[in-house]
Coordinates of C-alpha atoms and ligand atoms in Angstrom, one line a residue:
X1027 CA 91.3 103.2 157.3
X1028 CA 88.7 100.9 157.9
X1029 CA 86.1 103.7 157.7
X1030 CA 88.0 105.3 154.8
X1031 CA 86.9 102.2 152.9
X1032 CA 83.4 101.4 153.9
X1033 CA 82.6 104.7 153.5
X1034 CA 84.0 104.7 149.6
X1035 CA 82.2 101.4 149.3
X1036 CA 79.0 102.6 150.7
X1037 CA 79.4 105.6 148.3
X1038 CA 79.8 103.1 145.3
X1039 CA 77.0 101.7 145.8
X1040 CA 74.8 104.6 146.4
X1041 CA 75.9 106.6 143.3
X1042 CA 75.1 103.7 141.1
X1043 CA 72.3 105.2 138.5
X1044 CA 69.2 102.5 138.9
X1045 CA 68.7 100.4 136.4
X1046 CA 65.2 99.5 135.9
X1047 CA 62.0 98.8 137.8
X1048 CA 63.2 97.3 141.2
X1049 CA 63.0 93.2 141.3
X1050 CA 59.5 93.6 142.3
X1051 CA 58.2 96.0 139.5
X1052 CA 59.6 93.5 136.8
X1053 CA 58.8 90.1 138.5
X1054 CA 55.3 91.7 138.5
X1055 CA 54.8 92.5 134.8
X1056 CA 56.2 88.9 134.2
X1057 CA 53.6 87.6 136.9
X1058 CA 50.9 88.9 135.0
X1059 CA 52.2 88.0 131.8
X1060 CA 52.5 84.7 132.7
X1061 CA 48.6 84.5 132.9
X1062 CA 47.5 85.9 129.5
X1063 CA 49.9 83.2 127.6
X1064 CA 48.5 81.4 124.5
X1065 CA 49.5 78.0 124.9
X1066 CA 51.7 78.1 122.3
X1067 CA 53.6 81.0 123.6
X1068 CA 54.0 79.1 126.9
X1069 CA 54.7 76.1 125.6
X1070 CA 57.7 78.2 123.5
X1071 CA 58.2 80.0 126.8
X1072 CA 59.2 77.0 128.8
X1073 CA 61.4 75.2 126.0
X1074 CA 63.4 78.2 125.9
X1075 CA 63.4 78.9 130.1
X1076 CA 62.7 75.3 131.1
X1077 CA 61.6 75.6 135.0
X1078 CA 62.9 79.8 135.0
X1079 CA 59.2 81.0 135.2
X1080 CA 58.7 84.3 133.7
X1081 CA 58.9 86.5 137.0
X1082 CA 62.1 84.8 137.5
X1083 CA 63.7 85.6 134.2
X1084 CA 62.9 89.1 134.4
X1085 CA 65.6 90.6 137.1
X1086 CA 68.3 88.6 134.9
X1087 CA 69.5 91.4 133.0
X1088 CA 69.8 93.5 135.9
X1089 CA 71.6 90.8 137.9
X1090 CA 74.0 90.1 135.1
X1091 CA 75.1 93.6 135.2
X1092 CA 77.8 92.8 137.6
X1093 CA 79.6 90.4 135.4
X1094 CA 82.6 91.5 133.7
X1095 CA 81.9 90.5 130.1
X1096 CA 82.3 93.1 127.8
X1097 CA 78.6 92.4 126.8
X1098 CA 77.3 93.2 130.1
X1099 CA 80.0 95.7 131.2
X1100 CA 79.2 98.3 128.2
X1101 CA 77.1 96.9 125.4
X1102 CA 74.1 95.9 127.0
X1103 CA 74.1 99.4 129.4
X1104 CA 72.2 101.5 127.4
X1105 CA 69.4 98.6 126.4
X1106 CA 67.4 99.7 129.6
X1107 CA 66.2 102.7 128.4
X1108 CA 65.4 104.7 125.9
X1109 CA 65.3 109.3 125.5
X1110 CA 63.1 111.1 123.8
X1111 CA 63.3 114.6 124.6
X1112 CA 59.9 116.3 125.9
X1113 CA 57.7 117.7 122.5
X1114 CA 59.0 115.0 120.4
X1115 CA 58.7 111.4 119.0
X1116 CA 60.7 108.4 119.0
X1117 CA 61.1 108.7 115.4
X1118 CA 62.1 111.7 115.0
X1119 CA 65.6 111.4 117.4
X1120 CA 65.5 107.8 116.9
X1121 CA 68.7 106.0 118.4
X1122 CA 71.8 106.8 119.5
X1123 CA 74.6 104.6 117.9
X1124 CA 75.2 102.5 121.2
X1125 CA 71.3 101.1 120.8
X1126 CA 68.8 102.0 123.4
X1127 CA 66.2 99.9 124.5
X1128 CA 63.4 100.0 121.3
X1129 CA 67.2 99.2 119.5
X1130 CA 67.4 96.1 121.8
X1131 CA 64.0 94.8 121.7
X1132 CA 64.3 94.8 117.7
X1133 CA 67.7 92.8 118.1
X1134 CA 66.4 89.8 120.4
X1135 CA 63.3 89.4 118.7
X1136 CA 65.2 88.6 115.8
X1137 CA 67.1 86.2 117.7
X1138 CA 63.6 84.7 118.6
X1139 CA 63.0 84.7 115.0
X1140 CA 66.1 83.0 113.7
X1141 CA 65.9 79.2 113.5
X1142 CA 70.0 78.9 113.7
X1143 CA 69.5 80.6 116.9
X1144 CA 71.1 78.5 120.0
X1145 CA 69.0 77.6 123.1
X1146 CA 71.6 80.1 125.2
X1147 CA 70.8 82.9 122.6
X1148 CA 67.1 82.3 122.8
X1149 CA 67.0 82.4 126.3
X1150 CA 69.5 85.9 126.1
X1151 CA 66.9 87.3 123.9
X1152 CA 63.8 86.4 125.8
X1153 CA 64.9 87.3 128.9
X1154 CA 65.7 90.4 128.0
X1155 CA 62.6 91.3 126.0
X1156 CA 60.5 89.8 129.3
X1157 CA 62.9 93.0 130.7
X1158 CA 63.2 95.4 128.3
X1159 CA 59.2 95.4 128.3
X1160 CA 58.9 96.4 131.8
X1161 CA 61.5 99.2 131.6
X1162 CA 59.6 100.9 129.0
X1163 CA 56.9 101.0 131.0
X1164 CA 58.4 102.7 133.9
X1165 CA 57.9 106.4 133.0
X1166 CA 61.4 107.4 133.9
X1167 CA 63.2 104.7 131.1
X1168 CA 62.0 107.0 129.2
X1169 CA 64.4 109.8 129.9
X1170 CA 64.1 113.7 128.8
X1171 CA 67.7 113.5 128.1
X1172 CA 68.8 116.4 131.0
X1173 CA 68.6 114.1 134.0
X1174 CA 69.5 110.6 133.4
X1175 CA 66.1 109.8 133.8
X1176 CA 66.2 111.2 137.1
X1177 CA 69.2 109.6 138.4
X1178 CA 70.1 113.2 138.7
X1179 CA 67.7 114.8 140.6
X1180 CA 68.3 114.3 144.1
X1181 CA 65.4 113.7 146.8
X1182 CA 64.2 112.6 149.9
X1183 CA 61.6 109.6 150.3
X1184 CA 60.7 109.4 153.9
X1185 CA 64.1 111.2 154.9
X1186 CA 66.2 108.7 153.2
X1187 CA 68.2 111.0 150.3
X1188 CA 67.8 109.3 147.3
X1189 CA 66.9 110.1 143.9
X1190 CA 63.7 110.3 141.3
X1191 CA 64.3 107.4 139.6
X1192 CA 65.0 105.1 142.3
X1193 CA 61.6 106.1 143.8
X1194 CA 60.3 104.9 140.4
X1195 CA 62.2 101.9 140.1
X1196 CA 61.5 100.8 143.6
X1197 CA 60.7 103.5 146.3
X1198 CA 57.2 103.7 145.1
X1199 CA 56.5 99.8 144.6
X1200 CA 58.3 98.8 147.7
X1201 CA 56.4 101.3 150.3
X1202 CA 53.0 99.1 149.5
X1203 CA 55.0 96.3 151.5
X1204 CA 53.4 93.2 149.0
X1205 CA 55.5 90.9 148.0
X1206 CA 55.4 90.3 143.9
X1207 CA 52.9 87.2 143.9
X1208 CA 50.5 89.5 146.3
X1209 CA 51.0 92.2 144.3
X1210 CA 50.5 90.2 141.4
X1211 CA 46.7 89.1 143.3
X1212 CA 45.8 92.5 143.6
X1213 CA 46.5 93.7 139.9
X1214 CA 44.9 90.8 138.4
X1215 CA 41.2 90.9 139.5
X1216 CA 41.3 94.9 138.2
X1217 CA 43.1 94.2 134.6
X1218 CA 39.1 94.2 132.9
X1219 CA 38.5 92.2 129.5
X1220 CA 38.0 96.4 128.1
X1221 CA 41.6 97.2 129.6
X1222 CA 43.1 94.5 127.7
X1223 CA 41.7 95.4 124.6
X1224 CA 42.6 99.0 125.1
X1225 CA 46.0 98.4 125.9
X1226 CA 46.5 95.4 123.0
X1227 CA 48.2 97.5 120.5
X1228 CA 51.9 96.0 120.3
X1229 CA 54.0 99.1 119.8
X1230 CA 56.7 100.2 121.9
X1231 CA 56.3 103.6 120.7
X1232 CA 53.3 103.5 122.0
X1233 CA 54.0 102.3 125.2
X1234 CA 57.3 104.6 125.3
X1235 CA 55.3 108.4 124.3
X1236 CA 52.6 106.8 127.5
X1237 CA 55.3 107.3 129.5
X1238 CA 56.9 110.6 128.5
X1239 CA 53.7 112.4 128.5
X1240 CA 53.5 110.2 132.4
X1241 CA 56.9 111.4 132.9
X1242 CA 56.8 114.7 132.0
X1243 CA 53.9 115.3 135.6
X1244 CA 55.7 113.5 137.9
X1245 CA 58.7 115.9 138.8
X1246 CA 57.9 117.7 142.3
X1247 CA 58.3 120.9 142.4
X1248 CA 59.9 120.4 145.9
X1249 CA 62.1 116.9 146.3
X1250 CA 61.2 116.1 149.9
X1251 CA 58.7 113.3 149.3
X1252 CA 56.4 110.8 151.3
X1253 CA 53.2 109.8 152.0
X1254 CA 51.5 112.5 149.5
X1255 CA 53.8 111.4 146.5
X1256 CA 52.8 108.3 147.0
X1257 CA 49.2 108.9 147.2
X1258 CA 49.2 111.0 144.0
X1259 CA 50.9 108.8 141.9
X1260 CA 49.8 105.6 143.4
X1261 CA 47.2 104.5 140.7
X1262 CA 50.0 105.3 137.8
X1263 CA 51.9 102.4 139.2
X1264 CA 49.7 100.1 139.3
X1265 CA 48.4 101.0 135.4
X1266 CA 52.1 100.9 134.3
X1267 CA 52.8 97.4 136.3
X1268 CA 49.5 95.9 134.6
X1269 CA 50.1 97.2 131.2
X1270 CA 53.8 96.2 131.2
X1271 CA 52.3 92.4 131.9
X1272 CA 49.7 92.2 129.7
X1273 CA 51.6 93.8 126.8
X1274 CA 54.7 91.6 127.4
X1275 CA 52.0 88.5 127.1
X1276 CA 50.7 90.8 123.9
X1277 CA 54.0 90.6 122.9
X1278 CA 54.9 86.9 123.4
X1279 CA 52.1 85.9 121.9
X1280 CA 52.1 87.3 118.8
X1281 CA 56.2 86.4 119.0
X1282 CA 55.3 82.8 118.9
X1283 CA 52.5 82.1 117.2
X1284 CA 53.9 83.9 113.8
Ligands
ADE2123 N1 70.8 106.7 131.8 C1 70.4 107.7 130.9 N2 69.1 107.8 130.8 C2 68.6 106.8 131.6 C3 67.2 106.4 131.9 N3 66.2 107.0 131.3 N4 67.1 105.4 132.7 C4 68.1 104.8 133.3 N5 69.4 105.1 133.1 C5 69.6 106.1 132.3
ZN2124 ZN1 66.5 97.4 133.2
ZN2125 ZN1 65.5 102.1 136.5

């Protein structure tokens, strides 16, 4: 009996689609965020966070996943990602009715926008922007709309069975054994005054289509995957991790200086 129910808890957990880039992916995009700040976006950043830094705030709408609010229990679900089949734009499928996560960003940067807005709705909203930001930047958030964004296909990373997107979310990030402040040292002395101006643009269709046409080379043919996945797809995380910063301090910036 005991087994019976370890084992159905064990498979509970394990059949739980990801959600987004694993704690480290998103406290590094909010990492390096945090450094490109205008003032006046940090100085809106903190009234609304007070000492919840950036990196900190990111995880929170994974975290909150687990609460039984309504909110968190269905609503918010689909705000992590976003499909867009392969061979076509955003705009031309656009949403589905539940929202998806270009849906959400719209939504809680209105709340930004809204001077009756509440201190807990602004931190809500920029929480999950801080988020949503670094979803979209993890090729798989952007689904094909046949896999779950590759919660469905089953692999192996280094013998452990797992699944595509997990080894986005986290497999991939975790195997360079840096913690989120080291990773954060190692991206920031590469991000180049050209790259920042290159990847400036603030357009979340932008950065969504970057990571269908991303998404669309990364499925193995084979799923048993180690050290040569990694290798091969090694410099696409770090680009993703360092755009999703310095657009989210794009972003914030141009948030609250308007
Ligand atoms: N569920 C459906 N599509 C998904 C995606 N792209 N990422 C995470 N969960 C999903
Ligand atoms: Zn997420
Ligand atoms: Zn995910």
């Amino acid at each position: 009996m005991v087994r019976l129910v370890v084992l159905l808890v064990f498979t509970a957990f394990t059949s739980l689609p990801a959600f987004a880039w694993g704690k480290t992916g998103h406290r590094v995009v909010g990492e390096i965020a945090n450094t490109y700040l205008t003032d006046d976006a940090r100085k809106s950043v903190e009234e609304i966070l007070g000492p919840e830094g950036l990196a900190e705030a990111s995880t929170w709408p994974d975290l909150m996943r687990s609460s039984p609010d309504p909110f968190w229990k269905t609503e918010a679900g689909p705000y992590h990602y976003i499909t867009v089949p392969t061979g076509k734009m955003y705009d031309e499928v656009g949403h589905p009715p539940e929202g998806d996560a270009i849906f959400a960003l719209e939504r809680f940067k209105a709340t930004l926008k809204d001077p009756g807005a509440t201190r807990e709705e602004r931190q809500l909203a920029l929480r999950f922007i801080n988020h949503i930001i670094g979803d979209l930047h993890q090729p798989l958030h952007v689904g094909n709309g046949t896999d779950r964004g590759g919660n469905d296909v089953t692999c192996s990373f280094f013998g452990d069975t797992t699944n595509l997107h997990a080894i986005w979310d986290s497999g991939l990030i975790d195997q360079e054994q840096l913690s989120f402040t080291e990773w954060t040292a190692w991206l920031l002395p590469t991000i180049t005054e050209a790259n920042r101006d290159a990847w400036s643009k603030i357009d979340p269709r932008v950065w969504s289509a970057e990571s269908a046409a991303i998404r669309d080379t990364i499925y193995p043919s084979e799923c048993d995957l180690s050290y040569g996945y990694v290798f091969d797809h090694r410099e696409t995380v770090r680009l993703r991790l360092s755009q999703g910063g310095v657009r989210l301090a794009a972003y914030l910036n141009a948030l609250f200086a308007e």
